[in-house]
Amino acid sequence: MITSPSSLRRSERSRRATLDAALELCTEKGYGRVTIEAIAARAGVSKKTIYRWWPSKGAVMLEAFTEVFVGATPFVDTGDIAADLRTHINGAVKMVSTPPYGPAYAGILSEMHHDDDLARAVLEQLVSPRFEAAVGRLRGAQEQGQVPAGADLPLAVEMLYGPVYYRHVLRTPAQDEATVAALVSHVLRSLAPPGDAAPAGTPGEVPAQGGAAARSDAPDARS
């Protein structure tokens, strides 16, 4: 059967209304109190329509969150890996710490622990693609000489994202820009092999504090 353009427009309107309704209700009621029935009523669509496109409430929320999250946290390449990572992580922090996206994602992360299908969807639709994109951005920086050749790029991505998830899941205060800058600087410095300094002249690098020159017991260079 050939779908007419008018049918496609109606379907897209219904899809958009469903995603918007899910996020609105999550903000108003909390993730746990949102139901498919409530989403359908708010969106002006039938439950049958929702279940035709999504298997569960979590799947609706995941699509709503992923659609916005991916657009709001691109992996840009300005030639300055530190600045680009700070921009990306700050964007991610803002997304997961403000309504409606923060409450929605917290609910998704909680529900996926007892919903195997949702857990697979989170991995396939959100986590894995974003992880690979982050590794790709670091690999580009590696090719530009901003990241050491032997650096463990997947581990670096986990180090960058780990603190964001830690604070989000435990509902502790989100990182501010200074904390994100310190995190990015620390991760980039840690990528150098043991005994080696971070690549000289790395754009956007935040200098380490508290080195020998800053200590009162450091040897006097004039002696």
PDB file of N, CA and C in Angstrom, residues 130-202:
ATOM      1  N   ARG A 130      26.433   7.563  20.526  1.00  0.00           N
ATOM      2  CA  ARG A 130      27.113   8.717  21.108  1.00  0.00           C
ATOM      3  C   ARG A 130      28.528   8.350  21.534  1.00  0.00           C
ATOM      4  N   PHE A 131      28.704   7.138  22.055  1.00  0.00           N
ATOM      5  CA  PHE A 131      30.029   6.676  22.457  1.00  0.00           C
ATOM      6  C   PHE A 131      30.962   6.636  21.246  1.00  0.00           C
ATOM      7  N   GLU A 132      30.477   6.081  20.138  1.00  0.00           N
ATOM      8  CA  GLU A 132      31.299   5.988  18.938  1.00  0.00           C
ATOM      9  C   GLU A 132      31.616   7.376  18.377  1.00  0.00           C
ATOM     10  N   ALA A 133      30.659   8.290  18.470  1.00  0.00           N
ATOM     11  CA  ALA A 133      30.901   9.656  17.996  1.00  0.00           C
ATOM     12  C   ALA A 133      31.972  10.336  18.844  1.00  0.00           C
ATOM     13  N   ALA A 134      31.940  10.097  20.150  1.00  0.00           N
ATOM     14  CA  ALA A 134      32.943  10.689  21.043  1.00  0.00           C
ATOM     15  C   ALA A 134      34.324  10.121  20.754  1.00  0.00           C
ATOM     16  N   VAL A 135      34.410   8.806  20.566  1.00  0.00           N
ATOM     17  CA  VAL A 135      35.691   8.188  20.212  1.00  0.00           C
ATOM     18  C   VAL A 135      36.194   8.746  18.887  1.00  0.00           C
ATOM     19  N   GLY A 136      35.278   8.926  17.943  1.00  0.00           N
ATOM     20  CA  GLY A 136      35.666   9.476  16.648  1.00  0.00           C
ATOM     21  C   GLY A 136      36.226  10.879  16.748  1.00  0.00           C
ATOM     22  N   ARG A 137      35.629  11.705  17.614  1.00  0.00           N
ATOM     23  CA  ARG A 137      36.152  13.070  17.780  1.00  0.00           C
ATOM     24  C   ARG A 137      37.547  13.037  18.396  1.00  0.00           C
ATOM     25  N   LEU A 138      37.747  12.162  19.388  1.00  0.00           N
ATOM     26  CA  LEU A 138      39.069  12.036  19.991  1.00  0.00           C
ATOM     27  C   LEU A 138      40.081  11.479  18.993  1.00  0.00           C
ATOM     28  N   ARG A 139      39.639  10.570  18.142  1.00  0.00           N
ATOM     29  CA  ARG A 139      40.547  10.024  17.133  1.00  0.00           C
ATOM     30  C   ARG A 139      40.977  11.117  16.154  1.00  0.00           C
ATOM     31  N   GLY A 140      40.050  12.005  15.821  1.00  0.00           N
ATOM     32  CA  GLY A 140      40.418  13.126  14.964  1.00  0.00           C
ATOM     33  C   GLY A 140      41.463  14.004  15.621  1.00  0.00           C
ATOM     34  N   ALA A 141      41.305  14.244  16.932  1.00  0.00           N
ATOM     35  CA  ALA A 141      42.296  15.031  17.663  1.00  0.00           C
ATOM     36  C   ALA A 141      43.634  14.302  17.721  1.00  0.00           C
ATOM     37  N   GLN A 142      43.567  12.980  17.811  1.00  0.00           N
ATOM     38  CA  GLN A 142      44.781  12.157  17.827  1.00  0.00           C
ATOM     39  C   GLN A 142      45.541  12.322  16.507  1.00  0.00           C
ATOM     40  N   GLU A 143      44.806  12.320  15.413  1.00  0.00           N
ATOM     41  CA  GLU A 143      45.433  12.489  14.101  1.00  0.00           C
ATOM     42  C   GLU A 143      46.046  13.878  13.931  1.00  0.00           C
ATOM     43  N   GLN A 144      45.513  14.856  14.681  1.00  0.00           N
ATOM     44  CA  GLN A 144      46.039  16.219  14.635  1.00  0.00           C
ATOM     45  C   GLN A 144      47.183  16.433  15.629  1.00  0.00           C
ATOM     46  N   GLY A 145      47.538  15.386  16.389  1.00  0.00           N
ATOM     47  CA  GLY A 145      48.622  15.495  17.348  1.00  0.00           C
ATOM     48  C   GLY A 145      48.234  16.098  18.675  1.00  0.00           C
ATOM     49  N   GLN A 146      46.936  16.255  18.935  1.00  0.00           N
ATOM     50  CA  GLN A 146      46.488  16.829  20.199  1.00  0.00           C
ATOM     51  C   GLN A 146      46.275  15.773  21.273  1.00  0.00           C
ATOM     52  N   VAL A 147      46.204  14.517  20.875  1.00  0.00           N
ATOM     53  CA  VAL A 147      46.041  13.393  21.788  1.00  0.00           C
ATOM     54  C   VAL A 147      47.136  12.384  21.458  1.00  0.00           C
ATOM     55  N   PRO A 148      47.832  11.834  22.472  1.00  0.00           N
ATOM     56  CA  PRO A 148      48.921  10.890  22.222  1.00  0.00           C
ATOM     57  C   PRO A 148      48.486   9.692  21.384  1.00  0.00           C
ATOM     58  N   ALA A 149      49.405   9.188  20.574  1.00  0.00           N
ATOM     59  CA  ALA A 149      49.088   8.102  19.647  1.00  0.00           C
ATOM     60  C   ALA A 149      48.621   6.840  20.362  1.00  0.00           C
ATOM     61  N   GLY A 150      49.151   6.562  21.535  1.00  0.00           N
ATOM     62  CA  GLY A 150      48.798   5.325  22.214  1.00  0.00           C
ATOM     63  C   GLY A 150      47.663   5.454  23.204  1.00  0.00           C
ATOM     64  N   ALA A 151      46.957   6.567  23.202  1.00  0.00           N
ATOM     65  CA  ALA A 151      45.913   6.807  24.201  1.00  0.00           C
ATOM     66  C   ALA A 151      44.758   5.822  24.050  1.00  0.00           C
ATOM     67  N   ASP A 152      44.185   5.430  25.175  1.00  0.00           N
ATOM     68  CA  ASP A 152      43.011   4.548  25.202  1.00  0.00           C
ATOM     69  C   ASP A 152      41.777   5.439  25.050  1.00  0.00           C
ATOM     70  N   LEU A 153      41.293   5.583  23.827  1.00  0.00           N
ATOM     71  CA  LEU A 153      40.205   6.518  23.554  1.00  0.00           C
ATOM     72  C   LEU A 153      38.868   6.082  24.174  1.00  0.00           C
ATOM     73  N   PRO A 154      38.478   4.795  24.091  1.00  0.00           N
ATOM     74  CA  PRO A 154      37.231   4.392  24.756  1.00  0.00           C
ATOM     75  C   PRO A 154      37.256   4.669  26.259  1.00  0.00           C
ATOM     76  N   LEU A 155      38.402   4.427  26.905  1.00  0.00           N
ATOM     77  CA  LEU A 155      38.496   4.710  28.333  1.00  0.00           C
ATOM     78  C   LEU A 155      38.363   6.208  28.588  1.00  0.00           C
ATOM     79  N   ALA A 156      38.936   7.020  27.715  1.00  0.00           N
ATOM     80  CA  ALA A 156      38.832   8.480  27.870  1.00  0.00           C
ATOM     81  C   ALA A 156      37.377   8.927  27.824  1.00  0.00           C
ATOM     82  N   VAL A 157      36.584   8.322  26.938  1.00  0.00           N
ATOM     83  CA  VAL A 157      35.164   8.678  26.841  1.00  0.00           C
ATOM     84  C   VAL A 157      34.445   8.317  28.133  1.00  0.00           C
ATOM     85  N   GLU A 158      34.742   7.145  28.686  1.00  0.00           N
ATOM     86  CA  GLU A 158      34.116   6.754  29.948  1.00  0.00           C
ATOM     87  C   GLU A 158      34.495   7.721  31.073  1.00  0.00           C
ATOM     88  N   MET A 159      35.737   8.172  31.067  1.00  0.00           N
ATOM     89  CA  MET A 159      36.185   9.117  32.089  1.00  0.00           C
ATOM     90  C   MET A 159      35.463  10.461  31.959  1.00  0.00           C
ATOM     91  N   LEU A 160      35.169  10.865  30.739  1.00  0.00           N
ATOM     92  CA  LEU A 160      34.477  12.135  30.519  1.00  0.00           C
ATOM     93  C   LEU A 160      33.015  12.058  30.935  1.00  0.00           C
ATOM     94  N   TYR A 161      32.341  10.984  30.546  1.00  0.00           N
ATOM     95  CA  TYR A 161      30.912  10.853  30.814  1.00  0.00           C
ATOM     96  C   TYR A 161      30.610  10.372  32.223  1.00  0.00           C
ATOM     97  N   GLY A 162      31.523   9.600  32.815  1.00  0.00           N
ATOM     98  CA  GLY A 162      31.263   8.999  34.122  1.00  0.00           C
ATOM     99  C   GLY A 162      30.802   9.985  35.178  1.00  0.00           C
ATOM    100  N   PRO A 163      31.514  11.105  35.384  1.00  0.00           N
ATOM    101  CA  PRO A 163      31.083  12.062  36.403  1.00  0.00           C
ATOM    102  C   PRO A 163      29.705  12.669  36.130  1.00  0.00           C
ATOM    103  N   VAL A 164      29.363  12.824  34.849  1.00  0.00           N
ATOM    104  CA  VAL A 164      28.054  13.387  34.505  1.00  0.00           C
ATOM    105  C   VAL A 164      26.949  12.428  34.943  1.00  0.00           C
ATOM    106  N   TYR A 165      27.106  11.144  34.611  1.00  0.00           N
ATOM    107  CA  TYR A 165      26.117  10.142  35.014  1.00  0.00           C
ATOM    108  C   TYR A 165      26.088   9.972  36.531  1.00  0.00           C
ATOM    109  N   TYR A 166      27.255  10.000  37.154  1.00  0.00           N
ATOM    110  CA  TYR A 166      27.334   9.844  38.605  1.00  0.00           C
ATOM    111  C   TYR A 166      26.463  10.889  39.307  1.00  0.00           C
ATOM    112  N   ARG A 167      26.629  12.134  38.922  1.00  0.00           N
ATOM    113  CA  ARG A 167      25.854  13.197  39.574  1.00  0.00           C
ATOM    114  C   ARG A 167      24.379  13.129  39.198  1.00  0.00           C
ATOM    115  N   HIS A 168      24.105  12.752  37.962  1.00  0.00           N
ATOM    116  CA  HIS A 168      22.706  12.686  37.524  1.00  0.00           C
ATOM    117  C   HIS A 168      21.955  11.591  38.269  1.00  0.00           C
ATOM    118  N   VAL A 169      22.541  10.405  38.326  1.00  0.00           N
ATOM    119  CA  VAL A 169      21.866   9.272  38.952  1.00  0.00           C
ATOM    120  C   VAL A 169      21.710   9.487  40.457  1.00  0.00           C
ATOM    121  N   LEU A 170      22.721  10.070  41.108  1.00  0.00           N
ATOM    122  CA  LEU A 170      22.658  10.283  42.552  1.00  0.00           C
ATOM    123  C   LEU A 170      21.975  11.594  42.936  1.00  0.00           C
ATOM    124  N   ARG A 171      21.579  12.362  41.933  1.00  0.00           N
ATOM    125  CA  ARG A 171      20.855  13.622  42.134  1.00  0.00           C
ATOM    126  C   ARG A 171      21.660  14.595  43.003  1.00  0.00           C
ATOM    127  N   THR A 172      22.966  14.637  42.760  1.00  0.00           N
ATOM    128  CA  THR A 172      23.810  15.647  43.387  1.00  0.00           C
ATOM    129  C   THR A 172      23.927  16.823  42.434  1.00  0.00           C
ATOM    130  N   PRO A 173      24.374  18.004  42.909  1.00  0.00           N
ATOM    131  CA  PRO A 173      24.430  19.180  42.041  1.00  0.00           C
ATOM    132  C   PRO A 173      25.230  18.928  40.762  1.00  0.00           C
ATOM    133  N   ALA A 174      24.695  19.404  39.651  1.00  0.00           N
ATOM    134  CA  ALA A 174      25.357  19.215  38.363  1.00  0.00           C
ATOM    135  C   ALA A 174      26.651  20.029  38.295  1.00  0.00           C
ATOM    136  N   GLN A 175      27.557  19.600  37.431  1.00  0.00           N
ATOM    137  CA  GLN A 175      28.804  20.329  37.246  1.00  0.00           C
ATOM    138  C   GLN A 175      28.541  21.721  36.686  1.00  0.00           C
ATOM    139  N   ASP A 176      29.333  22.696  37.164  1.00  0.00           N
ATOM    140  CA  ASP A 176      29.303  24.001  36.525  1.00  0.00           C
ATOM    141  C   ASP A 176      30.410  24.033  35.474  1.00  0.00           C
ATOM    142  N   GLU A 177      30.545  25.151  34.758  1.00  0.00           N
ATOM    143  CA  GLU A 177      31.499  25.207  33.660  1.00  0.00           C
ATOM    144  C   GLU A 177      32.941  25.054  34.140  1.00  0.00           C
ATOM    145  N   ALA A 178      33.244  25.580  35.320  1.00  0.00           N
ATOM    146  CA  ALA A 178      34.607  25.451  35.847  1.00  0.00           C
ATOM    147  C   ALA A 178      34.924  23.986  36.151  1.00  0.00           C
ATOM    148  N   THR A 179      33.963  23.261  36.698  1.00  0.00           N
ATOM    149  CA  THR A 179      34.171  21.849  37.006  1.00  0.00           C
ATOM    150  C   THR A 179      34.330  21.035  35.732  1.00  0.00           C
ATOM    151  N   VAL A 180      33.544  21.348  34.726  1.00  0.00           N
ATOM    152  CA  VAL A 180      33.669  20.665  33.441  1.00  0.00           C
ATOM    153  C   VAL A 180      35.038  20.945  32.828  1.00  0.00           C
ATOM    154  N   ALA A 181      35.495  22.187  32.910  1.00  0.00           N
ATOM    155  CA  ALA A 181      36.809  22.530  32.364  1.00  0.00           C
ATOM    156  C   ALA A 181      37.909  21.740  33.060  1.00  0.00           C
ATOM    157  N   ALA A 182      37.792  21.614  34.385  1.00  0.00           N
ATOM    158  CA  ALA A 182      38.788  20.848  35.141  1.00  0.00           C
ATOM    159  C   ALA A 182      38.742  19.371  34.762  1.00  0.00           C
ATOM    160  N   LEU A 183      37.533  18.844  34.564  1.00  0.00           N
ATOM    161  CA  LEU A 183      37.374  17.451  34.161  1.00  0.00           C
ATOM    162  C   LEU A 183      38.034  17.193  32.814  1.00  0.00           C
ATOM    163  N   VAL A 184      37.742  18.027  31.833  1.00  0.00           N
ATOM    164  CA  VAL A 184      38.305  17.853  30.492  1.00  0.00           C
ATOM    165  C   VAL A 184      39.826  17.941  30.542  1.00  0.00           C
ATOM    166  N   SER A 185      40.347  18.923  31.268  1.00  0.00           N
ATOM    167  CA  SER A 185      41.790  19.081  31.386  1.00  0.00           C
ATOM    168  C   SER A 185      42.425  17.843  32.005  1.00  0.00           C
ATOM    169  N   HIS A 186      41.813  17.334  33.065  1.00  0.00           N
ATOM    170  CA  HIS A 186      42.347  16.153  33.747  1.00  0.00           C
ATOM    171  C   HIS A 186      42.362  14.948  32.810  1.00  0.00           C
ATOM    172  N   VAL A 187      41.271  14.724  32.096  1.00  0.00           N
ATOM    173  CA  VAL A 187      41.188  13.569  31.201  1.00  0.00           C
ATOM    174  C   VAL A 187      42.228  13.672  30.098  1.00  0.00           C
ATOM    175  N   LEU A 188      42.381  14.839  29.493  1.00  0.00           N
ATOM    176  CA  LEU A 188      43.354  14.986  28.414  1.00  0.00           C
ATOM    177  C   LEU A 188      44.776  14.776  28.929  1.00  0.00           C
ATOM    178  N   ARG A 189      45.083  15.283  30.114  1.00  0.00           N
ATOM    179  CA  ARG A 189      46.424  15.069  30.674  1.00  0.00           C
ATOM    180  C   ARG A 189      46.667  13.590  30.959  1.00  0.00           C
ATOM    181  N   SER A 190      45.621  12.890  31.376  1.00  0.00           N
ATOM    182  CA  SER A 190      45.775  11.481  31.749  1.00  0.00           C
ATOM    183  C   SER A 190      46.037  10.583  30.545  1.00  0.00           C
ATOM    184  N   LEU A 191      45.804  11.068  29.335  1.00  0.00           N
ATOM    185  CA  LEU A 191      45.976  10.246  28.142  1.00  0.00           C
ATOM    186  C   LEU A 191      47.434  10.075  27.756  1.00  0.00           C
ATOM    187  N   ALA A 192      48.319  10.909  28.302  1.00  0.00           N
ATOM    188  CA  ALA A 192      49.740  10.775  28.010  1.00  0.00           C
ATOM    189  C   ALA A 192      50.281   9.505  28.652  1.00  0.00           C
ATOM    190  N   PRO A 193      51.172   8.776  27.968  1.00  0.00           N
ATOM    191  CA  PRO A 193      51.766   7.576  28.565  1.00  0.00           C
ATOM    192  C   PRO A 193      52.474   7.907  29.868  1.00  0.00           C
ATOM    193  N   PRO A 194      52.592   6.962  30.801  1.00  0.00           N
ATOM    194  CA  PRO A 194      53.270   7.216  32.074  1.00  0.00           C
ATOM    195  C   PRO A 194      54.664   7.784  31.865  1.00  0.00           C
ATOM    196  N   GLY A 195      54.954   8.858  32.597  1.00  0.00           N
ATOM    197  CA  GLY A 195      56.267   9.474  32.503  1.00  0.00           C
ATOM    198  C   GLY A 195      56.388  10.526  31.430  1.00  0.00           C
ATOM    199  N   ASP A 196      55.365  10.603  30.535  1.00  0.00           N
ATOM    200  CA  ASP A 196      55.394  11.603  29.472  1.00  0.00           C
ATOM    201  C   ASP A 196      54.516  12.777  29.841  1.00  0.00           C
ATOM    202  N   ALA A 197      54.879  13.957  29.374  1.00  0.00           N
ATOM    203  CA  ALA A 197      54.046  15.138  29.572  1.00  0.00           C
ATOM    204  C   ALA A 197      52.940  15.150  28.538  1.00  0.00           C
ATOM    205  N   ALA A 198      51.889  15.904  28.810  1.00  0.00           N
ATOM    206  CA  ALA A 198      50.827  16.082  27.819  1.00  0.00           C
ATOM    207  C   ALA A 198      51.411  16.759  26.600  1.00  0.00           C
ATOM    208  N   PRO A 199      50.851  16.531  25.403  1.00  0.00           N
ATOM    209  CA  PRO A 199      51.377  17.143  24.186  1.00  0.00           C
ATOM    210  C   PRO A 199      51.536  18.640  24.346  1.00  0.00           C
ATOM    211  N   ALA A 200      52.700  19.140  23.977  1.00  0.00           N
ATOM    212  CA  ALA A 200      52.962  20.574  24.119  1.00  0.00           C
ATOM    213  C   ALA A 200      52.066  21.377  23.196  1.00  0.00           C
ATOM    214  N   GLY A 201      51.587  22.489  23.712  1.00  0.00           N
ATOM    215  CA  GLY A 201      50.804  23.391  22.876  1.00  0.00           C
ATOM    216  C   GLY A 201      49.425  22.885  22.553  1.00  0.00           C
ATOM    217  N   THR A 202      48.885  21.976  23.369  1.00  0.00           N
ATOM    218  CA  THR A 202      47.535  21.498  23.111  1.00  0.00           C
ATOM    219  C   THR A 202      46.558  22.659  23.208  1.00  0.00           C
TER     220      THR A 202
END
